[in-house]
């Protein structure tokens, strides 16, 4: 431990250590003859070995040398960084969407206990629930701590002072917010009494509507406004960023939805979610609801025959829909990165022809082939790291741009907005992917040129001050082979990227025959 701390202290104050070492060596040199003192460079290296590991010294030297070379050859460095950065940025942008869609959880309390509930008919088609079935399932289920229903619909907000305003709204059962563990920032949530027939009309406002329309006036709670022309009392204000279940800004109790309470059992229009009781598995919950569905099928054969229950994690449907789209996009951008790696590998190989004499001199002085390959791979890693930094900046812009573009898109004639729980920020998983991408790409484009350069014939190169015939021939063969392979790979990858993009557009425009909103 003492040795480890000593070496760590050297890293922090290495300049002071070097100055002290030089002063001490100068003192010893003055006290002895040059023959007795020996090699100053060897003595300096042996002293450093006590302070820092030799392998770390070697890597630090390689890094410093690689930085000097990249700074010296600015045009090559800039071209390589830009080519790689575009491919890395495209991959990181798409992975950010994948991370959000497939790995992130819903912003609920204990989201793993919340499941989506639906129905399946005899033909295997999945659907929603009717209001009457929802009431029966909620009253009879024993494996759930609560079951709630929602139905989206546009709402008109108006009052005596301001002009009417159309906003996204949602009709929710009274227990919906408590079921997901969210409470209003002001006022109260809905109560079971608000769902009873003849109960006074009430409404809850989202933070955005409250700020934009009422200037954040806390006195709006308890006052009456008009929702769809009906006087309704504001009972609560939800926190900033909350737009459950997707993009709602105003909420009313479920029975306020016109025509809902008088609908038949086959009018299945409600989205239903439930929180499983502690200790209950999803299979037990599915069995419980399937038993209830079978009983209702016997009682109401005209509307419920062959209707079974489905229970799945809340994000399953969303992930099943987005998986093929995101994988199509990921395949296309991987092709782009491979093309960029092939281009940079070609640049490195062309640059290697000018470095054959340098490598030959280093090898003649005792550098092993592994040391030479390591030096060249560190140069490639530095290029990838710089490209990764630029790619990160470009991907931040790309995520923001595509997020806004997706919000502005229209599906089925209706404006589509991403759900409030879709968080496109980059977390540790995205940064780990970016680091792996930089490391992998540095190996892909840097390994072949490094192996080629490390095979430099010392005799041929050192005999000719400019360029040996053998080295030139080998370089031309490698360059020609790589150019042919790069051209063939580029054609294949571009064709694949084009087909991927076409498949994505076709999948995106496919008419599913239902209201996807």
Short mmCIF file of C-alpha atoms in Angstrom, two decimals:
data_model
loop_
_atom_site.label_atom_id
_atom_site.label_comp_id
_atom_site.label_asym_id
_atom_site.label_seq_id
_atom_site.Cartn_x
_atom_site.Cartn_y
_atom_site.Cartn_z
CA UNK A 1 0.00 0.00 0.00
CA UNK A 2 2.87 2.37 0.84
CA UNK A 3 4.43 1.73 -2.57
CA UNK A 4 1.10 2.34 -4.29
CA UNK A 5 0.64 5.66 -2.49
CA UNK A 6 4.20 6.64 -3.37
CA UNK A 7 3.57 6.03 -7.05
CA UNK A 8 0.28 7.88 -6.94
CA UNK A 9 2.06 10.84 -5.32
CA UNK A 10 4.60 10.78 -8.16
CA UNK A 11 1.80 11.13 -10.73
CA UNK A 12 0.55 14.20 -8.93
CA UNK A 13 3.95 15.88 -8.45
CA UNK A 14 6.04 14.31 -11.22
CA UNK A 15 7.58 17.66 -12.26
CA UNK A 16 8.99 18.22 -8.75
CA UNK A 17 10.27 14.62 -8.63
CA UNK A 18 12.02 15.04 -12.00
CA UNK A 19 13.66 18.27 -10.88
CA UNK A 20 14.88 16.65 -7.64
CA UNK A 21 16.18 13.67 -9.61
CA UNK A 22 18.13 15.88 -12.02
CA UNK A 23 19.64 17.80 -9.13
CA UNK A 24 20.67 14.63 -7.30
CA UNK A 25 22.19 13.07 -10.43
CA UNK A 26 24.17 16.24 -11.12
CA UNK A 27 25.55 16.05 -7.58
CA UNK A 28 26.63 12.41 -8.00
CA UNK A 29 28.13 13.14 -11.42
CA UNK A 30 30.27 15.89 -9.91
CA UNK A 31 31.51 13.48 -7.25
CA UNK A 32 32.56 10.69 -9.66
CA UNK A 33 34.06 10.21 -13.08
CA UNK A 34 31.86 9.67 -16.13
CA UNK A 35 33.06 6.04 -16.37
CA UNK A 36 32.11 5.34 -12.76
CA UNK A 37 28.77 7.12 -13.04
CA UNK A 38 27.69 5.23 -16.17
CA UNK A 39 24.71 6.08 -18.41
CA UNK A 40 22.71 9.03 -17.13
CA UNK A 41 19.64 8.00 -19.13
CA UNK A 42 19.77 4.45 -17.72
CA UNK A 43 20.15 5.74 -14.18
CA UNK A 44 17.23 8.11 -14.68
CA UNK A 45 14.99 5.32 -15.96
CA UNK A 46 15.94 3.02 -13.08
CA UNK A 47 15.06 5.77 -10.60
CA UNK A 48 11.68 6.32 -12.26
CA UNK A 49 10.91 2.60 -12.01
CA UNK A 50 10.77 3.03 -8.24
CA UNK A 51 8.15 5.78 -8.54
CA UNK A 52 6.00 4.53 -11.42
CA UNK A 53 5.47 1.20 -13.18
CA UNK A 54 7.66 0.74 -16.29
CA UNK A 55 4.71 -0.31 -18.47
CA UNK A 56 2.89 2.90 -17.54
CA UNK A 57 5.97 4.94 -18.45
CA UNK A 58 6.09 3.23 -21.84
CA UNK A 59 2.42 3.93 -22.54
CA UNK A 60 2.83 7.56 -21.47
CA UNK A 61 5.74 7.90 -23.89
CA UNK A 62 3.66 6.33 -26.68
CA UNK A 63 0.80 8.73 -25.98
CA UNK A 64 3.07 11.80 -26.03
CA UNK A 65 4.70 10.65 -29.26
CA UNK A 66 1.30 9.93 -30.87
CA UNK A 67 0.04 13.40 -29.92
CA UNK A 68 3.07 15.04 -31.53
CA UNK A 69 2.58 13.06 -34.75
CA UNK A 70 -1.13 13.84 -34.99
CA UNK A 71 -0.51 17.53 -34.38
CA UNK A 72 2.24 17.51 -37.02
CA UNK A 73 0.04 15.88 -39.68
CA UNK A 74 -3.04 18.09 -39.19
CA UNK A 75 -4.73 17.40 -42.52
CA UNK A 76 -4.70 13.64 -42.03
CA UNK A 77 -5.85 14.02 -38.41
CA UNK A 78 -8.74 16.32 -39.35
CA UNK A 79 -9.92 14.08 -42.20
CA UNK A 80 -9.83 10.96 -40.03
CA UNK A 81 -11.58 12.61 -37.09
CA UNK A 82 -14.40 14.05 -39.22
CA UNK A 83 -15.02 10.74 -41.03
CA UNK A 84 -15.13 8.77 -37.78
CA UNK A 85 -17.11 11.41 -35.88
CA UNK A 86 -19.97 11.26 -38.36
CA UNK A 87 -20.25 7.49 -38.03
CA UNK A 88 -19.91 7.55 -34.23
CA UNK A 89 -22.45 10.37 -33.90
CA UNK A 90 -25.02 8.49 -35.99
CA UNK A 91 -24.58 5.32 -33.91
CA UNK A 92 -24.70 7.16 -30.59
CA UNK A 93 -27.82 9.08 -31.62
CA UNK A 94 -29.72 5.93 -32.53
CA UNK A 95 -28.50 4.10 -29.42
CA UNK A 96 -29.82 6.96 -27.28
CA UNK A 97 -33.29 6.24 -28.69
CA UNK A 98 -32.78 2.51 -28.15
CA UNK A 99 -31.68 3.13 -24.56
CA UNK A 100 -34.79 5.23 -23.91
CA UNK A 101 -37.22 2.80 -25.54
CA UNK A 102 -35.83 -0.54 -24.41
CA UNK A 103 -33.94 0.00 -21.16
CA UNK A 104 -35.42 2.96 -19.28
CA UNK A 105 -38.25 2.46 -16.82
CA UNK A 106 -41.48 4.40 -16.42
CA UNK A 107 -41.39 7.28 -13.90
CA UNK A 108 -43.72 5.47 -11.53
CA UNK A 109 -43.29 4.30 -7.98
CA UNK A 110 -41.96 0.71 -8.18
CA UNK A 111 -42.60 0.54 -11.94
CA UNK A 112 -41.85 -3.19 -12.10
CA UNK A 113 -45.14 -3.85 -10.26
CA UNK A 114 -47.25 -1.87 -12.75
CA UNK A 115 -48.66 -3.84 -15.69
CA UNK A 116 -50.82 -3.13 -18.69
CA UNK A 117 -54.14 -4.98 -18.85
CA UNK A 118 -56.06 -5.73 -22.02
CA UNK A 119 -58.11 -8.28 -23.91
CA UNK A 120 -57.55 -10.78 -26.73
CA UNK A 121 -60.25 -12.14 -29.01
CA UNK A 122 -60.57 -15.53 -30.72
CA UNK A 123 -58.48 -14.33 -33.69
CA UNK A 124 -55.59 -13.31 -31.41
CA UNK A 125 -56.17 -9.58 -31.79
CA UNK A 126 -55.34 -7.53 -28.72
CA UNK A 127 -57.68 -4.78 -27.59
CA UNK A 128 -58.81 -2.53 -24.76
CA UNK A 129 -61.57 -2.87 -22.15
CA UNK A 130 -65.11 -1.60 -22.01
CA UNK A 131 -66.27 0.45 -19.04
CA UNK A 132 -68.57 -2.32 -17.76
CA UNK A 133 -65.83 -4.97 -18.01
CA UNK A 134 -63.40 -2.63 -16.27
CA UNK A 135 -65.77 -2.22 -13.33
CA UNK A 136 -66.23 -6.00 -13.03
CA UNK A 137 -62.50 -6.72 -13.28
CA UNK A 138 -61.65 -4.04 -10.72
CA UNK A 139 -64.26 -5.33 -8.26
CA UNK A 140 -63.36 -9.03 -8.62
CA UNK A 141 -59.55 -9.06 -8.99
CA UNK A 142 -57.71 -10.36 -5.92
CA UNK A 143 -54.09 -10.21 -7.08
CA UNK A 144 -53.98 -6.44 -7.62
CA UNK A 145 -53.49 -3.58 -5.19
CA UNK A 146 -55.44 -1.43 -7.65
CA UNK A 147 -56.67 -1.26 -11.24
CA UNK A 148 -57.14 2.05 -13.09
CA UNK A 149 -58.39 3.07 -16.53
CA UNK A 150 -57.70 6.02 -18.82
CA UNK A 151 -59.13 7.40 -22.05
CA UNK A 152 -57.53 10.23 -23.99
CA UNK A 153 -59.48 13.06 -25.59
CA UNK A 154 -59.09 16.69 -26.54
CA UNK A 155 -60.58 19.18 -24.07
CA UNK A 156 -61.59 22.81 -24.42
CA UNK A 157 -60.56 24.97 -21.44
CA UNK A 158 -62.35 28.30 -21.05
CA UNK A 159 -63.48 30.87 -18.47
CA UNK A 160 -65.01 34.33 -18.32
CA UNK A 161 -61.68 36.14 -18.75
CA UNK A 162 -59.66 34.21 -21.34
CA UNK A 163 -60.45 32.81 -24.75
CA UNK A 164 -61.13 29.05 -25.04
CA UNK A 165 -58.07 26.87 -25.56
CA UNK A 166 -57.90 23.32 -26.92
CA UNK A 167 -55.50 21.03 -25.02
CA UNK A 168 -54.69 17.34 -24.75
CA UNK A 169 -56.73 15.78 -21.99
CA UNK A 170 -57.30 12.45 -20.34
CA UNK A 171 -60.21 10.91 -18.43
CA UNK A 172 -58.87 8.80 -15.59
CA UNK A 173 -60.31 6.69 -12.81
CA UNK A 174 -60.08 8.27 -9.37
CA UNK A 175 -57.29 5.94 -8.19
CA UNK A 176 -55.03 6.37 -11.24
CA UNK A 177 -52.56 8.89 -9.80
CA UNK A 178 -52.29 7.15 -6.45
CA UNK A 179 -51.75 3.83 -8.24
CA UNK A 180 -48.60 5.13 -9.98
CA UNK A 181 -47.46 6.98 -6.86
CA UNK A 182 -47.89 10.60 -7.99
CA UNK A 183 -49.65 13.33 -6.02
CA UNK A 184 -50.61 16.90 -7.02
CA UNK A 185 -48.31 19.76 -6.06
CA UNK A 186 -51.32 21.82 -5.00
CA UNK A 187 -54.86 20.82 -4.02
CA UNK A 188 -55.98 17.22 -3.99
CA UNK A 189 -56.27 14.26 -6.32
CA UNK A 190 -59.55 12.74 -7.48
CA UNK A 191 -61.68 10.95 -4.89
CA UNK A 192 -64.04 7.98 -5.32
CA UNK A 193 -66.95 10.41 -4.75
CA UNK A 194 -65.96 12.28 -7.94
CA UNK A 195 -66.89 9.18 -10.00
CA UNK A 196 -70.40 8.77 -8.58
CA UNK A 197 -73.39 9.57 -10.81
CA UNK A 198 -74.52 13.17 -10.38
CA UNK A 199 -71.25 14.25 -8.66
CA UNK A 200 -70.15 17.87 -9.36
CA UNK A 201 -67.76 18.18 -12.30
CA UNK A 202 -64.11 18.56 -11.24
CA UNK A 203 -60.83 18.95 -13.10
CA UNK A 204 -57.08 18.81 -12.46
CA UNK A 205 -54.67 21.02 -14.39
CA UNK A 206 -51.19 20.24 -15.63
CA UNK A 207 -48.28 22.51 -14.73
CA UNK A 208 -47.97 23.85 -18.28
CA UNK A 209 -51.61 24.92 -18.56
CA UNK A 210 -51.54 26.36 -15.05
CA UNK A 211 -48.48 28.51 -15.82
CA UNK A 212 -49.41 29.53 -19.38
CA UNK A 213 -53.09 30.25 -18.82
CA UNK A 214 -53.26 31.29 -15.17
CA UNK A 215 -49.74 32.59 -14.55
CA UNK A 216 -49.05 30.11 -11.75
CA UNK A 217 -51.86 31.56 -9.57
CA UNK A 218 -52.34 29.13 -6.68
CA UNK A 219 -55.77 30.69 -6.10
CA UNK A 220 -57.12 28.87 -9.15
CA UNK A 221 -57.58 25.78 -6.95
CA UNK A 222 -61.19 25.76 -5.79
CA UNK A 223 -62.39 28.07 -8.56
CA UNK A 224 -64.69 27.03 -11.41
CA UNK A 225 -63.63 27.00 -15.07
CA UNK A 226 -65.28 25.44 -18.11
CA UNK A 227 -64.15 22.13 -19.59
CA UNK A 228 -65.89 21.40 -22.90
CA UNK A 229 -68.42 24.07 -21.93
CA UNK A 230 -69.28 22.44 -18.58
CA UNK A 231 -68.49 24.34 -15.33
CA UNK A 232 -65.88 22.33 -13.43
CA UNK A 233 -64.07 23.03 -10.17
CA UNK A 234 -60.27 22.93 -10.20
CA UNK A 235 -59.27 20.57 -7.40
CA UNK A 236 -55.53 20.13 -8.01
CA UNK A 237 -52.39 21.06 -9.95
CA UNK A 238 -50.00 18.31 -11.08
CA UNK A 239 -46.19 18.79 -10.95
CA UNK A 240 -44.04 20.06 -13.80
CA UNK A 241 -43.29 17.41 -16.42
CA UNK A 242 -46.20 15.14 -15.47
CA UNK A 243 -48.45 14.38 -18.46
CA UNK A 244 -49.85 10.94 -17.67
CA UNK A 245 -50.61 8.68 -19.48
CA UNK A 246 -48.72 10.21 -22.40
CA UNK A 247 -49.24 13.86 -23.32
CA UNK A 248 -52.24 14.96 -21.24
CA UNK A 249 -52.35 18.46 -19.74
CA UNK A 250 -55.83 18.36 -18.16
CA UNK A 251 -57.58 15.48 -16.36
CA UNK A 252 -61.18 14.69 -15.45
CA UNK A 253 -62.79 11.69 -13.73
CA UNK A 254 -63.54 8.79 -16.07
CA UNK A 255 -67.38 9.10 -16.01
CA UNK A 256 -67.05 12.64 -17.45
CA UNK A 257 -66.25 11.10 -20.85
CA UNK A 258 -69.36 11.57 -22.96
CA UNK A 259 -71.25 8.34 -23.67
CA UNK A 260 -68.97 6.15 -21.57
CA UNK A 261 -71.37 5.15 -18.79
CA UNK A 262 -74.07 4.15 -21.28
CA UNK A 263 -71.76 2.16 -23.58
CA UNK A 264 -72.20 -1.59 -24.10
CA UNK A 265 -69.67 -4.26 -23.13
CA UNK A 266 -68.33 -4.59 -26.66
CA UNK A 267 -67.38 -0.86 -26.78
CA UNK A 268 -63.81 -1.47 -25.70
CA UNK A 269 -62.03 1.88 -25.62
CA UNK A 270 -60.31 2.11 -22.23
CA UNK A 271 -56.60 1.68 -21.58
CA UNK A 272 -56.20 -0.16 -18.29
CA UNK A 273 -53.23 -0.56 -15.96
CA UNK A 274 -52.88 -2.28 -12.64
CA UNK A 275 -50.46 -2.52 -9.74
CA UNK A 276 -49.86 -6.10 -8.67
CA UNK A 277 -50.05 -6.83 -4.98
CA UNK A 278 -46.81 -7.58 -3.13
CA UNK A 279 -45.67 -11.16 -3.62
CA UNK A 280 -47.88 -11.70 -6.69
CA UNK A 281 -46.21 -12.80 -9.94
CA UNK A 282 -47.36 -11.72 -13.37
CA UNK A 283 -48.50 -15.31 -14.09
CA UNK A 284 -50.73 -15.27 -11.01
CA UNK A 285 -52.20 -11.92 -12.03
CA UNK A 286 -52.85 -13.24 -15.54
CA UNK A 287 -54.57 -16.33 -14.16
CA UNK A 288 -56.73 -14.19 -11.86
CA UNK A 289 -57.99 -11.94 -14.66
CA UNK A 290 -58.41 -14.87 -17.07
CA UNK A 291 -60.74 -16.51 -14.55
CA UNK A 292 -62.81 -13.31 -14.35
CA UNK A 293 -62.86 -13.01 -18.17
CA UNK A 294 -64.08 -16.62 -18.48
CA UNK A 295 -66.89 -15.93 -16.01
CA UNK A 296 -67.98 -12.82 -17.91
CA UNK A 297 -67.88 -14.80 -21.17
CA UNK A 298 -70.39 -17.24 -19.70
CA UNK A 299 -72.61 -14.47 -18.32
CA UNK A 300 -72.51 -12.27 -21.44
CA UNK A 301 -71.90 -14.57 -24.43
CA UNK A 302 -73.13 -12.01 -26.96
CA UNK A 303 -70.35 -9.53 -26.18
CA UNK A 304 -67.69 -11.45 -24.23
CA UNK A 305 -67.50 -14.85 -25.91
CA UNK A 306 -63.86 -15.93 -26.51
CA UNK A 307 -62.57 -12.74 -24.86
CA UNK A 308 -59.54 -13.48 -22.68
CA UNK A 309 -57.35 -11.28 -20.50
CA UNK A 310 -53.80 -10.12 -21.24
CA UNK A 311 -51.34 -8.90 -18.62
CA UNK A 312 -47.89 -7.60 -19.56
CA UNK A 313 -45.32 -5.04 -18.37
CA UNK A 314 -46.43 -1.52 -19.24
CA UNK A 315 -43.76 -0.87 -21.87
CA UNK A 316 -44.09 -4.19 -23.71
CA UNK A 317 -46.45 -2.89 -26.38
CA UNK A 318 -44.37 0.23 -26.92
CA UNK A 319 -41.19 -1.84 -27.19
CA UNK A 320 -42.73 -4.33 -29.60
CA UNK A 321 -43.71 -1.45 -31.86
CA UNK A 322 -40.41 0.44 -31.70
CA UNK A 323 -38.03 -2.56 -31.79
CA UNK A 324 -38.11 -3.20 -35.59
CA UNK A 325 -37.88 0.53 -36.35
CA UNK A 326 -34.93 1.12 -34.04
CA UNK A 327 -33.09 -2.02 -35.16
CA UNK A 328 -33.55 -0.95 -38.79
CA UNK A 329 -32.05 2.45 -38.00
CA UNK A 330 -29.22 0.87 -36.00
CA UNK A 331 -28.32 -1.43 -38.87
CA UNK A 332 -28.13 1.51 -41.27
CA UNK A 333 -25.86 3.62 -39.05
CA UNK A 334 -23.57 0.65 -38.32
CA UNK A 335 -23.03 0.43 -42.08
CA UNK A 336 -22.10 4.12 -42.11
CA UNK A 337 -19.53 3.58 -39.31
CA UNK A 338 -18.00 0.60 -41.10
CA UNK A 339 -17.57 2.71 -44.23
CA UNK A 340 -15.89 5.42 -42.15
CA UNK A 341 -13.55 2.83 -40.58
CA UNK A 342 -12.61 1.52 -44.05
CA UNK A 343 -11.85 5.05 -45.22
CA UNK A 344 -9.65 5.81 -42.22
CA UNK A 345 -7.85 2.46 -42.56
CA UNK A 346 -7.05 3.40 -46.16
CA UNK A 347 -5.68 6.76 -45.01
CA UNK A 348 -3.55 5.08 -42.34
CA UNK A 349 -2.15 2.59 -44.84
CA UNK A 350 -1.25 5.34 -47.29
CA UNK A 351 0.38 7.25 -44.43
CA UNK A 352 2.29 4.14 -43.39
CA UNK A 353 4.37 4.19 -46.59
CA UNK A 354 5.96 7.45 -45.40
CA UNK A 355 6.74 6.01 -41.95
CA UNK A 356 8.60 2.86 -43.01
CA UNK A 357 12.03 4.44 -42.43
CA UNK A 358 10.97 5.69 -38.97
CA UNK A 359 9.70 2.23 -37.99
CA UNK A 360 12.86 0.57 -39.34
CA UNK A 361 15.08 2.85 -37.25
CA UNK A 362 13.04 2.16 -34.12
CA UNK A 363 13.22 -1.58 -34.75
CA UNK A 364 17.00 -1.43 -35.34
CA UNK A 365 17.36 0.31 -31.96
CA UNK A 366 15.65 -2.59 -30.22
CA UNK A 367 11.94 -1.88 -30.40
CA UNK A 368 9.94 -5.12 -30.51
CA UNK A 369 7.16 -5.71 -33.01
CA UNK A 370 4.59 -5.56 -30.19
CA UNK A 371 5.94 -2.17 -29.08
CA UNK A 372 5.59 -0.83 -32.63
CA UNK A 373 2.07 -2.24 -33.03
CA UNK A 374 1.12 -0.81 -29.63
CA UNK A 375 2.40 2.63 -30.63
CA UNK A 376 0.33 2.60 -33.83
CA UNK A 377 -2.77 1.31 -32.02
CA UNK A 378 -2.45 4.10 -29.45
CA UNK A 379 -2.41 6.59 -32.34
CA UNK A 380 -5.60 4.97 -33.65
CA UNK A 381 -7.15 5.08 -30.18
CA UNK A 382 -6.36 8.79 -29.85
CA UNK A 383 -7.99 9.41 -33.24
CA UNK A 384 -11.06 7.47 -32.13
CA UNK A 385 -11.16 9.33 -28.79
CA UNK A 386 -11.03 12.72 -30.52
CA UNK A 387 -13.64 11.56 -33.01
CA UNK A 388 -15.75 10.29 -30.09
CA UNK A 389 -15.66 13.72 -28.45
CA UNK A 390 -16.78 15.40 -31.65
CA UNK A 391 -19.30 12.61 -32.24
CA UNK A 392 -20.76 13.16 -28.77
CA UNK A 393 -21.35 16.83 -29.56
CA UNK A 394 -22.95 15.95 -32.90
CA UNK A 395 -25.11 13.23 -31.32
CA UNK A 396 -26.39 15.68 -28.68
CA UNK A 397 -27.54 17.89 -31.51
CA UNK A 398 -28.91 14.89 -33.43
CA UNK A 399 -30.98 13.63 -30.49
CA UNK A 400 -32.41 17.11 -29.94
CA UNK A 401 -33.16 17.57 -33.66
CA UNK A 402 -34.83 14.20 -34.19
CA UNK A 403 -36.75 14.51 -30.92
CA UNK A 404 -38.22 17.83 -32.07
CA UNK A 405 -38.85 16.45 -35.58
CA UNK A 406 -40.65 13.43 -34.13
CA UNK A 407 -42.81 15.66 -31.95
CA UNK A 408 -43.71 17.71 -35.02
CA UNK A 409 -44.69 14.67 -37.12
CA UNK A 410 -48.25 13.67 -37.88
CA UNK A 411 -49.67 10.18 -37.77
CA UNK A 412 -53.08 9.51 -39.19
CA UNK A 413 -53.74 13.23 -39.55
CA UNK A 414 -53.17 13.92 -35.84
CA UNK A 415 -50.15 15.67 -34.42
CA UNK A 416 -47.99 13.19 -32.55
CA UNK A 417 -46.04 14.09 -29.43
CA UNK A 418 -43.64 11.81 -27.62
CA UNK A 419 -44.95 10.61 -24.23
CA UNK A 420 -43.77 12.60 -21.23
CA UNK A 421 -41.85 9.62 -19.82
CA UNK A 422 -39.61 9.39 -22.91
CA UNK A 423 -36.31 10.76 -21.60
CA UNK A 424 -33.79 11.32 -24.39
CA UNK A 425 -30.98 12.40 -22.10
CA UNK A 426 -27.74 10.42 -22.17
CA UNK A 427 -26.98 8.32 -19.10
CA UNK A 428 -24.10 6.07 -18.07
CA UNK A 429 -25.27 3.30 -20.43
CA UNK A 430 -25.05 5.63 -23.44
CA UNK A 431 -21.59 6.87 -22.43
CA UNK A 432 -20.41 3.27 -21.96
CA UNK A 433 -21.69 2.47 -25.46
CA UNK A 434 -19.83 5.51 -26.82
CA UNK A 435 -16.60 4.40 -25.15
CA UNK A 436 -16.98 0.86 -26.50
CA UNK A 437 -17.71 2.30 -29.94
CA UNK A 438 -14.51 4.36 -29.90
CA UNK A 439 -12.43 1.42 -28.69
CA UNK A 440 -13.93 -1.00 -31.21
CA UNK A 441 -13.62 1.36 -34.16
CA UNK A 442 -9.96 2.12 -33.29
CA UNK A 443 -9.20 -1.60 -33.50
CA UNK A 444 -11.21 -2.04 -36.72
CA UNK A 445 -9.46 0.70 -38.69
CA UNK A 446 -6.06 0.60 -36.96
CA UNK A 447 -5.10 -3.06 -36.64
CA UNK A 448 -4.39 -3.95 -40.28
CA UNK A 449 -2.25 -0.83 -40.99
CA UNK A 450 -0.35 -1.41 -37.71
CA UNK A 451 0.42 -5.03 -38.58
CA UNK A 452 1.50 -4.00 -42.07
CA UNK A 453 3.88 -1.30 -40.87
CA UNK A 454 5.36 -3.56 -38.18
CA UNK A 455 6.54 -5.99 -40.89
CA UNK A 456 8.89 -3.39 -42.41
CA UNK A 457 12.09 -4.99 -43.79
CA UNK A 458 14.96 -3.30 -41.94
CA UNK A 459 17.65 -4.12 -44.49
CA UNK A 460 15.69 -2.90 -47.51
CA UNK A 461 14.55 0.32 -45.84
CA UNK A 462 17.90 1.26 -44.32
CA UNK A 463 19.75 0.56 -47.59
CA UNK A 464 17.58 3.06 -49.40
CA UNK A 465 17.28 6.49 -47.79
CA UNK A 466 13.98 7.18 -49.51
CA UNK A 467 11.93 4.04 -50.06
CA UNK A 468 12.85 0.43 -50.77
CA UNK A 469 11.48 -1.38 -53.78
CA UNK A 470 10.32 -4.28 -51.63
CA UNK A 471 8.64 -1.97 -49.13
CA UNK A 472 7.04 0.03 -51.92
CA UNK A 473 5.77 -3.13 -53.59
CA UNK A 474 4.34 -4.47 -50.35
CA UNK A 475 2.72 -1.12 -49.58
CA UNK A 476 1.20 -0.97 -53.06
CA UNK A 477 -0.17 -4.49 -52.69
CA UNK A 478 -1.71 -3.71 -49.29
CA UNK A 479 -3.10 -0.40 -50.50
CA UNK A 480 -4.53 -1.94 -53.67
CA UNK A 481 -6.12 -4.83 -51.78
CA UNK A 482 -7.60 -2.50 -49.20
CA UNK A 483 -8.94 -0.12 -51.87
CA UNK A 484 -10.62 -3.01 -53.72
CA UNK A 485 -12.05 -4.36 -50.47
CA UNK A 486 -13.14 -0.88 -49.42
CA UNK A 487 -14.89 -0.23 -52.73
CA UNK A 488 -16.69 -3.58 -52.60
CA UNK A 489 -17.62 -3.08 -48.92
CA UNK A 490 -18.80 0.48 -49.58
CA UNK A 491 -21.11 -0.66 -52.40
CA UNK A 492 -22.56 -3.44 -50.24
CA UNK A 493 -22.94 -1.24 -47.18
CA UNK A 494 -24.46 1.66 -49.08
CA UNK A 495 -26.95 -0.69 -50.72
CA UNK A 496 -27.73 -2.17 -47.29
CA UNK A 497 -28.14 1.28 -45.75
CA UNK A 498 -30.46 2.31 -48.57
CA UNK A 499 -32.60 -0.81 -48.14
CA UNK A 500 -32.68 -0.26 -44.37
CA UNK A 501 -33.85 3.32 -44.85
CA UNK A 502 -36.49 2.20 -47.35
CA UNK A 503 -37.72 -0.50 -44.95
CA UNK A 504 -37.89 2.08 -42.14
CA UNK A 505 -39.98 4.49 -44.25
CA UNK A 506 -42.28 1.64 -45.37
CA UNK A 507 -42.72 0.42 -41.80
CA UNK A 508 -43.33 3.96 -40.53
CA UNK A 509 -46.00 4.68 -43.18
CA UNK A 510 -47.79 1.33 -42.88
CA UNK A 511 -51.48 1.73 -42.18
CA UNK A 512 -52.16 -0.57 -39.23
CA UNK A 513 -55.92 -0.26 -39.67
CA UNK A 514 -56.35 1.21 -36.19
CA UNK A 515 -56.08 4.59 -34.53
CA UNK A 516 -52.43 4.38 -33.42
CA UNK A 517 -52.76 7.41 -31.14
#
